Amino acid sequence: MNNINKIGHNPCSSCGVCVISCPHKAVLLKQDENGFYRPIVNNDICTDCGICTKVCYKYLKEKNPFENAFKDKSIYAAWSKDITTVKTSSSGGVGYELTSYFYHAGYKICGVIFDAPNNICKHIIAESDENLEAIKTSKYLQSYTVEAFSQFKKGEKYLVVGTPCQIYGLRKWSKLKKLEDDFILVDFFCHGTPTHNLWKKYKEFLCEKYNLNSSFKYVNFRSNQKSTWHKNAMLISDCYEKEYYKDKAFVSDLFFQFFMSHSCLNDACYSCQLRLDNCAADIRIADFWGSKYANNENGVSLVITNTKRGELIWREIEHLLTVENCNFKDLETSQNGRFIEKNQQQRNVILKELREDKSLIQIYNQHIKNKLSVSVLLLLRKIEIKILSHINSNR
Ligand SMILES: Cc1cc2nc3c(=O)[nH]c(=O)nc-3n(C[C@H](O)[C@H](O)[C@H](O)COP(=O)(O)OP(=O)(O)OC[C@H]3O[C@@H](n4cnc5c(N)ncnc54)[C@H](O)[C@@H]3O)c2cc1C
């Protein structure tokens, strides 16, 4: 067997690039019973040509754990000079400035919208300023890529924003197709993506508890308009404009409680090789969390120019932004560590219960509530150790 069913070093990341790479259209991407996109190979059509394995994250070998892709790269803090852009973006609006600038320079922009009628996140090729607005902000679910990625055509120029694994697949694919120069690739520091079954149950919960209609019209996981950057809110409105609004969503909203507890992320997210050790993008963006901008309540993006091309692109757009030079230490204090803690047993139970009849609040009360307090204790312990080692090193 020489297709993506071959066992690899890593689990499937659900990026969907194998589907577009198959010359025989033998691969489909479908959600499995646990709510993760997985490729399905039609063995009657597959010729075992192996092209899908050449673009696949599964075969990326583990790197030296002490190596770091960003150590020698240029690192910036940045936010748009246009305050409306900052307030309507996730952090500092660098994502929007990149997409908007290159859209008006003739590039096709490929980014993620929340497709409310189908209740999924998906990549689209933006065709208007309205599409660019819809692409703004992070949607904390794995996007469906296949529809948009299948539209890539030779002779066009593209800027694509995606998770590190989606961008890794596209880098490999564009190299294979000799189209690398036509693609500007942007990714972000990625916490991981949870199962779609969580989203489905969360929706049921909102409809029941807050009396929302199940037909959602608008979903914003990072609403800063009525809130502030650090107190980020979840804002959802249904087809009758009835709103659900939760301030400090990272700690108070049920979807985020599951997301932040790492209890039901995609398998590949826990040991992601693309978090700190590998990056296939020209530019990486992120929230500049941590102490450096703790008092900034509008929003600050962290930017890393990962390739020479990324640096040139950055120079083209930096006049649209307020930019401060930073260093690797700033990056380290802003971002989570290398891997995400995985409690396999608990994850299995939660994934099972998300498939079954139990309500989200029941699952939360049984498995997440107490776990969060354990995580908080562990975090406090880590902070204590850091402070103690800092004091010791200064003695
Ligand atoms: C699933 C996910 C996890 C993240 N985890 C972290 C993290 O751990 N630490 C951190 O600092 N930052 C993380 N981010 C990035 C962060 O939320 C912001 O996107 C980043 O700060 C840039 O903000 P911005 O204001 O410049 O642009 P934004 O306005 O946020 O633009 C974001 C860009 O990301 C694209 N995008 C949105 N949702 C998705 C998606 N589901 N899949 C692929 N592309 C998408 C959009 O097309 C848009 O172009 C994550 C983002 C996502 C989507």
GROMACS .gro file of N, CA and C in nm, residues 63-122:
model
  180
   63LYS      N    1   1.163   1.604   1.508
   63LYS     CA    2   1.292   1.673   1.508
   63LYS      C    3   1.350   1.670   1.649
   64ASN      N    4   1.476   1.708   1.657
   64ASN     CA    5   1.541   1.722   1.786
   64ASN      C    6   1.457   1.813   1.876
   65PRO      N    7   1.411   1.764   1.992
   65PRO     CA    8   1.320   1.843   2.074
   65PRO      C    9   1.379   1.975   2.122
   66PHE      N   10   1.512   1.990   2.115
   66PHE     CA   11   1.571   2.116   2.162
   66PHE      C   12   1.592   2.217   2.048
   67GLU      N   13   1.564   2.170   1.929
   67GLU     CA   14   1.579   2.260   1.815
   67GLU      C   15   1.460   2.356   1.815
   68ASN      N   16   1.480   2.476   1.768
   68ASN     CA   17   1.366   2.566   1.760
   68ASN      C   18   1.368   2.645   1.632
   69ALA      N   19   1.258   2.631   1.559
   69ALA     CA   20   1.250   2.691   1.426
   69ALA      C   21   1.261   2.843   1.429
   70PHE      N   22   1.228   2.906   1.541
   70PHE     CA   23   1.215   3.052   1.540
   70PHE      C   24   1.331   3.126   1.607
   71LYS      N   25   1.429   3.050   1.652
   71LYS     CA   26   1.536   3.112   1.731
   71LYS      C   27   1.607   3.227   1.657
   72ASP      N   28   1.633   3.208   1.529
   72ASP     CA   29   1.709   3.312   1.456
   72ASP      C   30   1.621   3.397   1.365
   73LYS      N   31   1.493   3.395   1.389
   73LYS     CA   32   1.402   3.467   1.299
   73LYS      C   33   1.369   3.606   1.353
   74SER      N   34   1.323   3.695   1.265
   74SER     CA   35   1.280   3.828   1.310
   74SER      C   36   1.142   3.817   1.374
   75ILE      N   37   1.131   3.876   1.491
   75ILE     CA   38   1.007   3.866   1.569
   75ILE      C   39   0.956   4.007   1.600
   76TYR      N   40   0.828   4.030   1.577
   76TYR     CA   41   0.773   4.164   1.597
   76TYR      C   42   0.644   4.159   1.679
   77ALA      N   43   0.616   4.271   1.744
   77ALA     CA   44   0.481   4.294   1.798
   77ALA      C   45   0.420   4.397   1.704
   78ALA      N   46   0.294   4.380   1.669
   78ALA     CA   47   0.235   4.474   1.573
   78ALA      C   48   0.085   4.486   1.591
   79TRP      N   49   0.034   4.603   1.559
   79TRP     CA   50  -0.111   4.621   1.555
   79TRP      C   51  -0.146   4.724   1.448
   80SER      N   52  -0.261   4.707   1.390
   80SER     CA   53  -0.302   4.792   1.279
   80SER      C   54  -0.314   4.937   1.325
   81LYS      N   55  -0.282   5.031   1.232
   81LYS     CA   56  -0.297   5.173   1.265
   81LYS      C   57  -0.445   5.211   1.263
   82ASP      N   58  -0.526   5.123   1.206
   82ASP     CA   59  -0.670   5.149   1.201
   82ASP      C   60  -0.737   5.079   1.321
   83ILE      N   61  -0.783   5.158   1.417
   83ILE     CA   62  -0.835   5.101   1.542
   83ILE      C   63  -0.957   5.010   1.518
   84THR      N   64  -1.038   5.041   1.416
   84THR     CA   65  -1.155   4.954   1.387
   84THR      C   66  -1.107   4.815   1.347
   85THR      N   67  -0.998   4.810   1.269
   85THR     CA   68  -0.943   4.679   1.231
   85THR      C   69  -0.899   4.602   1.355
   86VAL      N   70  -0.832   4.671   1.446
   86VAL     CA   71  -0.785   4.602   1.568
   86VAL      C   72  -0.905   4.550   1.646
   87LYS      N   73  -1.006   4.635   1.664
   87LYS     CA   74  -1.120   4.597   1.749
   87LYS      C   75  -1.206   4.487   1.686
   88THR      N   76  -1.195   4.471   1.553
   88THR     CA   77  -1.277   4.367   1.490
   88THR      C   78  -1.194   4.244   1.454
   89SER      N   79  -1.067   4.241   1.501
   89SER     CA   80  -0.980   4.125   1.474
   89SER      C   81  -0.959   4.047   1.604
   90SER      N   82  -0.884   3.937   1.593
   90SER     CA   83  -0.860   3.857   1.715
   90SER      C   84  -0.759   3.925   1.806
   91SER      N   85  -0.645   3.967   1.747
   91SER     CA   86  -0.545   4.035   1.831
   91SER      C   87  -0.516   4.173   1.773
   92GLY      N   88  -0.406   4.187   1.697
   92GLY     CA   89  -0.372   4.321   1.647
   92GLY      C   90  -0.413   4.349   1.503
   93GLY      N   91  -0.481   4.254   1.440
   93GLY     CA   92  -0.531   4.280   1.303
   93GLY      C   93  -0.428   4.261   1.193
   94VAL      N   94  -0.315   4.194   1.224
   94VAL     CA   95  -0.214   4.169   1.120
   94VAL      C   96  -0.273   4.077   1.012
   95GLY      N   97  -0.352   3.979   1.057
   95GLY     CA   98  -0.417   3.887   0.962
   95GLY      C   99  -0.496   3.966   0.858
   96TYR      N  100  -0.575   4.062   0.903
   96TYR     CA  101  -0.658   4.140   0.811
   96TYR      C  102  -0.572   4.229   0.721
   97GLU      N  103  -0.471   4.294   0.777
   97GLU     CA  104  -0.388   4.383   0.695
   97GLU      C  105  -0.318   4.305   0.584
   98LEU      N  106  -0.274   4.183   0.616
   98LEU     CA  107  -0.209   4.100   0.514
   98LEU      C  108  -0.308   4.064   0.403
   99THR      N  109  -0.425   4.013   0.444
   99THR     CA  110  -0.521   3.967   0.343
   99THR      C  111  -0.574   4.085   0.261
  100SER      N  112  -0.603   4.196   0.327
  100SER     CA  113  -0.660   4.311   0.257
  100SER      C  114  -0.558   4.371   0.158
  101TYR      N  115  -0.432   4.385   0.203
  101TYR     CA  116  -0.329   4.445   0.117
  101TYR      C  117  -0.310   4.359  -0.009
  102PHE      N  118  -0.295   4.229   0.011
  102PHE     CA  119  -0.265   4.144  -0.105
  102PHE      C  120  -0.389   4.119  -0.192
  103TYR      N  121  -0.506   4.128  -0.133
  103TYR     CA  122  -0.629   4.120  -0.213
  103TYR      C  123  -0.632   4.236  -0.313
  104HIS      N  124  -0.603   4.357  -0.262
  104HIS     CA  125  -0.606   4.475  -0.349
  104HIS      C  126  -0.485   4.480  -0.442
  105ALA      N  127  -0.382   4.397  -0.414
  105ALA     CA  128  -0.267   4.388  -0.506
  105ALA      C  129  -0.288   4.277  -0.609
  106GLY      N  130  -0.407   4.218  -0.612
  106GLY     CA  131  -0.439   4.121  -0.717
  106GLY      C  132  -0.426   3.974  -0.678
  107TYR      N  133  -0.393   3.949  -0.551
  107TYR     CA  134  -0.385   3.810  -0.507
  107TYR      C  135  -0.525   3.755  -0.476
  108LYS      N  136  -0.542   3.625  -0.491
  108LYS     CA  137  -0.663   3.559  -0.440
  108LYS      C  138  -0.636   3.524  -0.294
  109ILE      N  139  -0.732   3.553  -0.208
  109ILE     CA  140  -0.711   3.530  -0.065
  109ILE      C  141  -0.791   3.409  -0.020
  110CYS      N  142  -0.723   3.318   0.047
  110CYS     CA  143  -0.791   3.198   0.094
  110CYS      C  144  -0.786   3.197   0.248
  111GLY      N  145  -0.901   3.212   0.311
  111GLY     CA  146  -0.907   3.214   0.457
  111GLY      C  147  -1.037   3.149   0.504
  112VAL      N  148  -1.060   3.158   0.635
  112VAL     CA  149  -1.168   3.078   0.694
  112VAL      C  150  -1.288   3.162   0.738
  113ILE      N  151  -1.407   3.114   0.702
  113ILE     CA  152  -1.531   3.177   0.749
  113ILE      C  153  -1.609   3.077   0.835
  114PHE      N  154  -1.701   3.128   0.915
  114PHE     CA  155  -1.797   3.038   0.978
  114PHE      C  156  -1.917   3.031   0.885
  115ASP      N  157  -1.941   2.914   0.828
  115ASP     CA  158  -2.050   2.893   0.733
  115ASP      C  159  -2.174   2.855   0.815
  116ALA      N  160  -2.252   2.957   0.854
  116ALA     CA  161  -2.363   2.933   0.948
  116ALA      C  162  -2.467   2.834   0.896
  117PRO      N  163  -2.514   2.843   0.772
  117PRO     CA  164  -2.616   2.747   0.728
  117PRO      C  165  -2.571   2.602   0.741
  118ASN      N  166  -2.442   2.576   0.716
  118ASN     CA  167  -2.393   2.438   0.726
  118ASN      C  168  -2.328   2.407   0.860
  119ASN      N  169  -2.323   2.509   0.946
  119ASN     CA  170  -2.271   2.489   1.081
  119ASN      C  171  -2.128   2.437   1.085
  120ILE      N  172  -2.046   2.484   0.991
  120ILE     CA  173  -1.904   2.442   0.989
  120ILE      C  174  -1.815   2.565   0.961
  121CYS      N  175  -1.686   2.547   0.990
  121CYS     CA  176  -1.588   2.646   0.944
  121CYS      C  177  -1.530   2.594   0.815
  122LYS      N  178  -1.510   2.684   0.720
  122LYS     CA  179  -1.447   2.636   0.597
  122LYS      C  180  -1.362   2.744   0.533
   0.00000   0.00000   0.00000
